């Protein structure tokens, strides 16, 4: 297991907020120790909501969070991680 920490960014685009947001928020709560910052913006004109996360953790932790978020229906999730270890 790689215990080297990385900083990363996760972008989440949510449609169908009423059903999707509670699931996303529960996942974020479960992984709250990895989240350094969070910005959520409604994009109501298009029926979307956008969340950006700044995260800090080892590779496996950040991948686990991303995989869980990706499994939520009606979400688009993209992530990137710094190649530089902390």
Short mmCIF file of C-alpha atoms in Angstrom, two decimals, residues 2 4 8-9 19-21 24-25 29-30 35 41-42 47-48 50 52-53 56 64 66 69 72 74 78 83:
data_model
loop_
_atom_site.label_atom_id
_atom_site.label_comp_id
_atom_site.label_asym_id
_atom_site.label_seq_id
_atom_site.Cartn_x
_atom_site.Cartn_y
_atom_site.Cartn_z
CA UNK A 2 1.31 3.43 -0.98
CA UNK A 4 2.60 8.64 0.33
CA UNK A 8 -5.72 16.28 -5.81
CA UNK A 9 -8.78 17.86 -7.35
CA UNK A 19 -32.05 12.12 -5.68
CA UNK A 20 -28.32 12.43 -6.31
CA UNK A 21 -27.14 15.07 -3.82
CA UNK A 24 -22.98 12.35 -2.91
CA UNK A 25 -23.09 14.22 0.41
CA UNK A 29 -19.10 12.93 4.81
CA UNK A 30 -17.63 9.41 4.97
CA UNK A 35 -11.27 16.96 1.96
CA UNK A 41 -22.29 25.96 -7.18
CA UNK A 42 -25.78 25.59 -8.62
CA UNK A 47 -30.36 21.92 -14.21
CA UNK A 48 -26.87 21.04 -12.96
CA UNK A 50 -21.11 21.54 -9.73
CA UNK A 52 -15.13 20.96 -6.76
CA UNK A 53 -13.05 19.32 -4.06
CA UNK A 56 -5.23 15.25 0.37
CA UNK A 64 -11.60 4.95 -3.47
CA UNK A 66 -13.46 8.82 -6.82
CA UNK A 69 -18.62 9.06 -6.41
CA UNK A 72 -23.67 7.40 -8.05
CA UNK A 74 -26.58 11.02 -12.65
CA UNK A 78 -13.25 13.69 -13.00
CA UNK A 83 2.62 13.62 -9.12
#
